Amino acid sequence: MKQHRNIEVGGATLECTLYGSGTPVVLLANAGCSTGYFEDLTRALAAGGLQTITINMRGVGESSGSLDGITVHDLAADVAGVIEAVDCGPAHLVGHAFGNRVARCLAVDRPSLVRSVTLLAAGGLIAPATPLGTAFRDTKEVKMNGSDCVTVLGARWLSPASDPKILMQVECWPAVLLAHFATIPGMALDEWWDAGTAPLLVIQGLDDTAAPPGNGYALREKHGDRVQLIDLHCAGHFMLLEQPEVVTRAVTEFCRR
């Protein structure tokens, strides 16, 4: 059974959905996006005997809180506050794209709350060839979804083999996305890149131009067997929607193990 809660953490109120029971798995979405596109993954994790907790970050969905001058450490502290409010730590963390920056930062800042970290599209070291977020800077929409996301994101975020219509499941708040991207330039890699000492599962699309696969290879080379690495052919930045069965199976097995 699903339980929706708005949890107050410091100066923020975070919209959360709890599903299932068992060892907790916290899921964090891409920059400016709601966690709705995790629906199939949360269902599979719950069926596998795990409890999922999806958290919409400040400004997304029903979540609120100042975005002025925020840092990834602030966003990680929000997640820590939810874990403590639900009293479910330590938890497995699953972060997609920008969400895995927050997950890795939390594993550095509050390691006692983290069992493992799964990274979907693990960027950060090797930058994309062209800057991200440009398409959103001139939009006047408060929220974009469905065909809007298909038009703005398009093939830029997908493998050429993928149908852009899969992005219909994505909801995005452009102002929040830009606020998230604004946290990136001033943050040193050693503040978050290694995810502390937590076990890591890295799943990456080989056609991902936003988070090039070299990032996952760099983590594997540095940390060896601490990192389990899965390469996906015919998948880009939204591999969770492009190769859902493979991603769901890998995440479930990793968290249960």
Coordinates of C-alpha atoms in Angstrom, one line a residue:
M1 CA 0.0 0.0 0.0
K2 CA 1.3 3.5 -0.9
Q3 CA 1.5 6.2 1.8
H4 CA 1.9 9.9 0.8
R5 CA 3.4 12.2 3.3
N6 CA 4.6 15.8 3.3
I7 CA 7.5 15.8 5.8
E8 CA 8.9 19.0 7.3
V9 CA 12.7 19.1 7.3
G10 CA 14.3 22.3 8.6
G11 CA 13.0 25.1 6.3
A12 CA 11.6 22.8 3.7
T13 CA 8.6 20.5 3.3
L14 CA 9.2 17.5 1.2
E15 CA 6.6 15.4 -0.6
C16 CA 7.4 11.7 -0.1
T17 CA 5.7 8.5 -1.2
L18 CA 6.3 5.3 0.8
Y19 CA 5.6 1.9 -0.7
G20 CA 6.0 -1.6 0.5
S21 CA 7.9 -2.8 3.6
G22 CA 11.3 -4.1 4.4
T23 CA 14.8 -2.7 4.0
P24 CA 14.4 1.0 2.8
V25 CA 15.4 2.3 -0.6
V26 CA 15.4 6.0 -1.1
L27 CA 15.0 7.2 -4.7
L28 CA 16.0 10.7 -6.0
A29 CA 15.1 12.0 -9.4
N30 CA 17.0 14.1 -12.0
A31 CA 17.4 17.8 -11.7
G32 CA 14.0 19.6 -11.5
C33 CA 12.1 16.4 -12.0
S34 CA 9.5 14.6 -10.0
T35 CA 9.9 11.0 -9.0
G36 CA 6.9 9.9 -10.9
Y37 CA 9.0 8.1 -13.6
F38 CA 10.3 5.7 -10.8
E39 CA 6.8 4.1 -10.6
D40 CA 7.7 0.8 -12.2
L41 CA 11.0 0.5 -10.3
T42 CA 9.3 1.2 -6.9
R43 CA 6.7 -1.4 -7.7
A44 CA 9.4 -4.0 -8.5
L45 CA 11.4 -3.1 -5.4
A46 CA 8.3 -3.4 -3.2
A47 CA 7.5 -6.8 -4.7
G48 CA 11.1 -7.8 -3.9
G49 CA 10.6 -7.2 -0.2
L50 CA 11.9 -3.7 0.0
Q51 CA 10.4 -0.4 1.1
T52 CA 10.7 2.5 -1.3
I53 CA 10.7 6.1 -0.3
T54 CA 10.6 8.6 -3.2
I55 CA 11.4 12.2 -2.3
N56 CA 10.5 15.2 -4.5
M57 CA 13.2 17.9 -3.9
R58 CA 12.3 21.5 -3.0
G59 CA 10.1 23.2 -5.5
V60 CA 9.0 20.0 -7.2
G61 CA 5.4 18.7 -6.9
E62 CA 4.1 19.6 -3.4
S63 CA 7.6 20.1 -2.0
S64 CA 8.6 23.6 -1.0
G65 CA 11.5 25.5 0.4
S66 CA 13.9 28.2 -0.6
L67 CA 16.1 27.6 -3.7
D68 CA 18.1 30.7 -3.2
G69 CA 21.8 29.9 -2.8
I70 CA 21.2 26.3 -2.0
T71 CA 24.0 23.7 -2.2
V72 CA 24.0 20.0 -2.8
H73 CA 24.8 19.6 0.9
D74 CA 21.5 21.4 1.7
L75 CA 19.6 19.0 -0.6
A76 CA 21.4 16.0 1.0
A77 CA 20.5 17.3 4.4
D78 CA 16.9 17.4 3.3
V79 CA 17.1 13.7 2.4
A80 CA 18.8 12.9 5.7
G81 CA 16.0 14.7 7.5
V82 CA 13.4 12.5 5.7
I83 CA 15.3 9.3 6.6
E84 CA 15.4 10.3 10.2
A85 CA 11.7 11.4 10.3
V86 CA 10.6 8.1 8.8
D87 CA 13.1 6.4 11.1
C88 CA 14.3 4.0 8.4
G89 CA 18.1 4.5 8.3
P90 CA 20.4 3.2 7.1
A91 CA 18.9 3.1 3.6
H92 CA 19.9 2.2 0.1
L93 CA 20.0 5.3 -2.1
V94 CA 19.1 5.3 -5.8
G95 CA 19.9 8.6 -7.6
H96 CA 19.3 9.4 -11.3
A97 CA 21.5 12.0 -12.9
F98 CA 21.6 15.0 -10.6
G99 CA 19.8 12.8 -8.0
N100 CA 23.0 10.7 -7.7
R101 CA 25.0 13.8 -6.8
V102 CA 22.7 14.3 -3.9
A103 CA 22.9 10.6 -3.0
R104 CA 26.7 10.6 -3.1
C105 CA 26.9 13.8 -1.1
L106 CA 24.7 12.3 1.6
A107 CA 26.9 9.2 1.7
V108 CA 29.9 11.5 2.4
D109 CA 28.1 13.8 4.8
R110 CA 26.1 11.2 6.8
P111 CA 27.5 7.8 6.1
S112 CA 25.7 6.2 9.0
L113 CA 22.4 6.7 7.1
V114 CA 23.5 5.0 3.9
R115 CA 23.8 1.2 3.1
S116 CA 24.7 1.6 -0.6
V117 CA 24.4 4.0 -3.5
T118 CA 23.0 3.2 -7.0
L119 CA 24.0 5.7 -9.6
L120 CA 21.9 5.9 -12.8
A121 CA 23.8 8.2 -15.3
A122 CA 26.8 8.9 -13.1
G123 CA 28.2 12.2 -14.5
G124 CA 30.4 14.8 -12.8
L125 CA 34.0 14.1 -13.8
I126 CA 33.8 14.0 -17.6
A127 CA 31.5 16.8 -18.8
P128 CA 29.1 16.6 -21.7
A129 CA 30.2 18.0 -25.0
T130 CA 27.6 20.8 -24.8
P131 CA 26.2 22.5 -21.6
L132 CA 23.1 21.1 -20.0
G133 CA 20.0 23.2 -19.2
T134 CA 20.3 25.6 -22.1
A135 CA 16.9 24.6 -23.6
F136 CA 15.2 25.5 -20.3
R137 CA 16.6 29.0 -19.8
D138 CA 14.1 30.9 -21.9
T139 CA 11.0 28.9 -21.0
K140 CA 8.1 30.6 -19.3
E141 CA 6.5 27.4 -18.2
V142 CA 6.3 26.7 -14.4
K143 CA 6.0 23.0 -15.1
M144 CA 6.7 20.9 -18.2
N145 CA 5.6 17.3 -18.9
G146 CA 4.5 15.0 -21.6
S147 CA 4.9 16.5 -25.1
D148 CA 6.7 19.5 -23.6
C149 CA 9.5 17.3 -22.3
V150 CA 9.6 15.4 -25.6
T151 CA 10.0 18.7 -27.5
V152 CA 12.6 20.2 -25.2
L153 CA 14.6 17.2 -24.2
G154 CA 14.1 15.1 -27.3
A155 CA 16.8 12.8 -28.5
R156 CA 19.4 14.9 -26.6
W157 CA 18.8 12.8 -23.6
L158 CA 18.1 9.4 -25.2
S159 CA 19.8 6.8 -27.3
P160 CA 19.0 7.1 -31.1
A161 CA 17.4 3.7 -30.7
S162 CA 14.9 5.0 -28.2
D163 CA 11.4 6.3 -28.8
P164 CA 11.2 10.0 -27.5
K165 CA 7.6 9.2 -26.4
I166 CA 9.0 7.4 -23.3
L167 CA 9.7 10.9 -21.9
M168 CA 6.0 11.4 -21.6
Q169 CA 6.4 10.0 -18.1
V170 CA 8.7 12.8 -17.0
E171 CA 7.6 16.0 -15.2
C172 CA 10.0 18.9 -14.9
W173 CA 10.0 22.2 -13.2
P174 CA 12.5 24.4 -15.2
A175 CA 13.2 26.9 -12.5
V176 CA 14.2 24.1 -10.1
L177 CA 16.3 22.4 -12.8
L178 CA 18.3 25.6 -13.3
A179 CA 18.6 26.1 -9.5
H180 CA 20.0 22.6 -9.3
F181 CA 22.5 23.2 -12.1
A182 CA 23.6 26.4 -10.4
T183 CA 24.9 24.3 -7.5
I184 CA 27.4 22.4 -9.7
P185 CA 30.2 24.9 -10.6
G186 CA 31.1 25.7 -7.0
M187 CA 31.2 22.2 -5.7
A188 CA 34.5 20.3 -5.6
L189 CA 34.5 16.7 -6.7
D190 CA 36.0 15.4 -3.4
E191 CA 32.9 16.7 -1.6
W192 CA 30.7 14.1 -3.3
W193 CA 32.2 12.1 -6.1
D194 CA 33.4 9.0 -4.2
A195 CA 30.1 8.5 -2.2
G196 CA 32.1 8.0 1.0
T197 CA 32.8 4.3 1.4
A198 CA 29.4 3.0 0.4
P199 CA 29.1 0.0 -2.0
L200 CA 28.3 1.4 -5.5
L201 CA 26.2 0.1 -8.4
V202 CA 26.7 2.2 -11.5
I203 CA 24.3 1.7 -14.4
Q204 CA 25.1 3.7 -17.5
G205 CA 23.8 4.0 -21.0
L206 CA 26.5 3.7 -23.6
D207 CA 24.7 6.4 -25.7
D208 CA 24.5 8.9 -22.8
T209 CA 25.9 12.2 -24.0
A210 CA 24.8 14.1 -20.8
A211 CA 26.7 11.8 -18.5
P212 CA 29.4 10.1 -20.7
P213 CA 30.2 6.5 -19.8
G214 CA 33.8 7.5 -19.0
N215 CA 32.5 8.6 -15.6
G216 CA 31.5 5.1 -14.6
Y217 CA 34.8 3.7 -15.9
A218 CA 36.7 6.3 -13.8
L219 CA 34.8 5.2 -10.6
R220 CA 35.5 1.6 -11.4
E221 CA 39.2 2.2 -12.0
K222 CA 39.5 4.1 -8.8
H223 CA 37.5 1.9 -6.5
G224 CA 37.8 -1.5 -8.0
D225 CA 35.5 -4.2 -6.6
R226 CA 33.6 -1.6 -4.5
V227 CA 32.0 -0.6 -7.8
Q228 CA 29.6 -2.9 -9.7
L229 CA 29.4 -1.5 -13.2
I230 CA 26.7 -2.2 -15.8
D231 CA 26.9 -0.9 -19.4
L232 CA 23.7 -0.7 -21.3
H233 CA 23.6 -0.7 -25.1
C234 CA 20.9 1.3 -26.8
A235 CA 20.4 3.5 -23.8
G236 CA 21.1 7.1 -23.0
H237 CA 20.6 9.5 -20.0
F238 CA 17.1 8.1 -19.2
M239 CA 18.1 4.5 -19.3
L240 CA 15.5 3.7 -16.6
L241 CA 12.8 4.4 -19.2
E242 CA 14.8 3.1 -22.1
Q243 CA 15.8 -0.3 -20.6
P244 CA 13.4 -0.7 -17.7
E245 CA 13.5 -4.4 -17.2
V246 CA 17.3 -4.6 -17.1
V247 CA 17.6 -1.6 -14.8
T248 CA 14.9 -2.8 -12.4
R249 CA 16.3 -6.3 -12.1
A250 CA 19.8 -5.0 -11.5
V251 CA 18.8 -2.5 -8.8
T252 CA 16.5 -5.0 -7.1
E253 CA 19.2 -7.6 -6.9
F254 CA 21.8 -5.2 -5.7
C255 CA 19.7 -3.8 -2.9
R256 CA 18.5 -7.2 -1.8
R257 CA 22.1 -8.5 -1.8

